[in-house]
C-alpha cells in the first residue's frame, strides 16, 4: 500500500492554547511540524481508525497545502471518511454544525482566527470533538503529551486530493466528500430565525453594512444576507476570502474594523453594521452612531432572544467568560435564569450547553453563541440582532438605552499590551498574585477593594478544575479589573487588562466610556505597577 511511516522526533512547544495550536506560518511550514501535530492529535484522541472527520479552514495562506497533508494523514491512519468544505473552506461554526449534523467523530479547523494571515503571519489548527466543540482540557493535554513522545507519523505517499469539485471521491481507501460550505449552515439559520420577518425588514428599506474583513464569512453573508434575506447588493463588503485578509487583521473591533466604524458614525450611516473575524466565529455589532460592546450585546441578546422562533420558550440559562462584563448577570437575575462564569475560551461552555444548563454564551472578545452549535458564531449573532430589530422596530441605540435604563450600564474596555517580554509579563502577574489577599479592604485611586483572587473554575458538569484563569479585583461601587495573559498570541506575551464600571443613575448612562472608566483604569495601573514592570505606558489596542 502506498503509505509511509515517517520517523520523526518531538518538536518543542506544541501545546494547544485557548483555541488549538497557533504559530507563525513559517513555523507550521517547517519539516514535520504540521505532520507531528496532526499525528499527535490523532493519537491524543485515541486514533482515527474507522472514524469520520470534518475538515476545513478560513482560507488563509497555507490552508490548501495543510488540508492535503491532513487528508493524506487521515487516510494513512485508517480514517473511514473526511467531509471537506469546497475549496477547503469552512467557517468555525459551520464545522461545528457539520460535525453535529453528520454525527461525525470530530473535525479539524485550520485557522488562527482573528490573527493576520500570510507567509509571514499566523496559522493555526484546532481539533473539535464529536459534540462539535473545541476539545476540552483533558483532550488537549493528551494531544500535548503525544507531541512530546512522538516517534513516527503516517502519511500516504501519493499527493493530491481534488477538493475543488463537489461530490464524493476516495483517497487510498478513505472516502472524501466535498460539500458546499454554506448550505447546511444556511439551513440551520432558517430553522432558528424568522427569515420572513427579516426579509420584510429589508424590503421596507432597512439598510445594513456587513464587513466580512476579507475572511471566511464573505460567502456565508453573501448567500444569507443578500441572497436569502434580500438585503441590497453591496450590503456585504470585503466578502471574498483572501489568503492574507487583504493585508489586515480580521478582528472585528473598532480598531481593526475602523472603516465600518467610520461609515456607521458618518453622515449616511446605514441602520445596522456588523463585522466578523477570520474564521467566522466572532461578531461586532454597531448601530447608526452606536457601537455595542460585546458584553452589552450578550446582555441585549439575553434580554430579547425570545423574540426569535428558536428561543421563543426562553433561555435555560446563560454563561459568560470571567473577563466579560457583568451586564448579562443583571439581565439573567431579572429573568430569573442561571448565569455561569467560566474561564476564557469557548471550550468551557461546551459542558454547560451539552447539559442543557445554558442556551446563550458570550465573551468580551466579540464571541457570542448558543446551543445551536458548540462554537461561537458570528453570523448567527448578526441574524439574532436582525430578528430582534425586525420584531421591535427599534433602533440599536434605543434598544441599548432601554436596556441600560432597566439594568444599569456596565461601561467596559479591554486594554492590550502586545509583544511584551514574556519574563516581564510573568513577573508582573506573579507580583500581582502575591499581594492579592492583602489588597482586600484597601483603597486605590479612590476605589475600595472588595475582593481579589485568581480565578479557578470548577466545572459543574464534569467536576474538573481549571486554575490560573486570570486575576480579578472587584471594588465597591460596581468597578472591576481583570488581568490575564493571552493564550492565542504568537509573539512574546500579550497582557490583557479588562476594565468595568457599573453606573445605574439615570444621568450617568450616556457618559464617554473612557471617563466612566478613568478611576478603575488608574487603580489597575497602580495595582499592577505595569509601567515599572514592563516599561509600557499606553496599550497597543483598546477595544
Ligand atoms: C482570545 C480571546 C478569547 C477567545 C480566544 C479565541 O483569547 O480573548 O475570548 O476565546 O481569543 O478566539 P486570548 O487567550 O488571546 O485572550 V478566536 O475567535 O479563536 O477564535
Ligand atoms: Co475566531
Tab-separated table of C-alpha atoms and ligand atoms in Angstrom, residues 17-20 22 92 111-115 126 250-252 277-283 321 323-324 343-347 349 362-367 375-376 414 416 484-489 494 496 498, ligand 1:
chain	number	residue	atom	x	y	z
A	17	UNK	CA	-3.841	27.064	23.792
A	18	UNK	CA	-7.325	28.518	24.276
A	19	UNK	CA	-8.204	27.532	20.718
A	20	UNK	CA	-5.819	24.969	19.333
A	22	UNK	CA	-1.344	28.874	16.881
A	92	UNK	CA	-15.650	27.514	12.535
A	111	UNK	CA	-7.359	28.932	11.285
A	112	UNK	CA	-5.618	31.395	13.546
A	113	UNK	CA	-8.949	33.182	13.867
A	114	UNK	CA	-8.502	36.941	14.291
A	115	UNK	CA	-4.713	36.780	13.858
A	126	UNK	CA	-7.704	23.112	16.193
A	250	UNK	CA	-9.555	40.032	10.557
A	251	UNK	CA	-10.503	41.091	14.076
A	252	UNK	CA	-13.947	42.694	14.354
A	277	UNK	CA	-13.438	37.602	12.110
A	278	UNK	CA	-11.065	35.304	10.205
A	279	UNK	CA	-12.864	32.042	10.918
A	280	UNK	CA	-16.354	33.489	11.292
A	281	UNK	CA	-16.985	32.856	14.963
A	282	UNK	CA	-16.784	36.452	16.225
A	283	UNK	CA	-19.073	39.392	15.625
A	321	UNK	CA	-16.295	34.171	30.320
A	323	UNK	CA	-13.455	38.859	31.971
A	324	UNK	CA	-16.747	39.575	30.169
A	343	UNK	CA	-12.646	30.788	32.060
A	344	UNK	CA	-11.774	32.440	28.742
A	345	UNK	CA	-12.192	30.173	25.715
A	346	UNK	CA	-15.244	28.561	24.186
A	347	UNK	CA	-14.332	25.044	25.279
A	349	UNK	CA	-19.123	26.458	27.559
A	362	UNK	CA	-20.596	35.007	25.234
A	363	UNK	CA	-17.173	36.522	25.615
A	364	UNK	CA	-15.966	40.116	25.749
A	365	UNK	CA	-13.765	39.427	22.730
A	366	UNK	CA	-16.791	39.534	20.423
A	367	UNK	CA	-17.820	35.910	20.626
A	375	UNK	CA	-18.775	27.266	18.901
A	376	UNK	CA	-19.293	30.969	18.966
A	414	UNK	CA	-10.076	45.990	27.269
A	416	UNK	CA	-3.986	45.011	25.299
A	484	UNK	CA	-4.591	37.844	32.265
A	485	UNK	CA	-2.079	36.781	29.658
A	486	UNK	CA	-3.343	35.901	26.206
A	487	UNK	CA	-3.221	32.281	25.104
A	488	UNK	CA	-3.523	32.999	21.381
A	489	UNK	CA	-0.610	35.318	20.614
A	494	UNK	CA	0.142	39.871	25.412
A	496	UNK	CA	-4.862	41.972	28.709
A	498	UNK	CA	-10.101	44.404	31.445
B	1	LIG	C1	-8.751	35.349	22.739
B	1	LIG	C2	-9.981	35.915	23.403
B	1	LIG	C3	-10.892	34.795	23.884
B	1	LIG	C4	-11.226	33.865	22.698
B	1	LIG	C5	-9.951	33.398	22.024
B	1	LIG	C6	-10.254	32.615	20.763
B	1	LIG	O1	-8.042	34.561	23.649
B	1	LIG	O2	-9.629	36.748	24.478
B	1	LIG	O3	-12.049	35.336	24.448
B	1	LIG	O4	-11.956	32.759	23.144
B	1	LIG	O5	-9.146	34.522	21.658
B	1	LIG	O6	-10.940	33.409	19.861
B	1	LIG	P1	-6.747	35.100	24.442
B	1	LIG	O7	-6.239	33.942	25.209
B	1	LIG	O8	-5.785	35.625	23.403
B	1	LIG	O9	-7.224	36.227	25.306
B	1	LIG	V1	-10.915	33.110	18.229
B	1	LIG	O10	-12.074	33.998	17.520
B	1	LIG	O11	-10.265	31.649	18.144
B	1	LIG	O12	-11.467	32.260	17.753
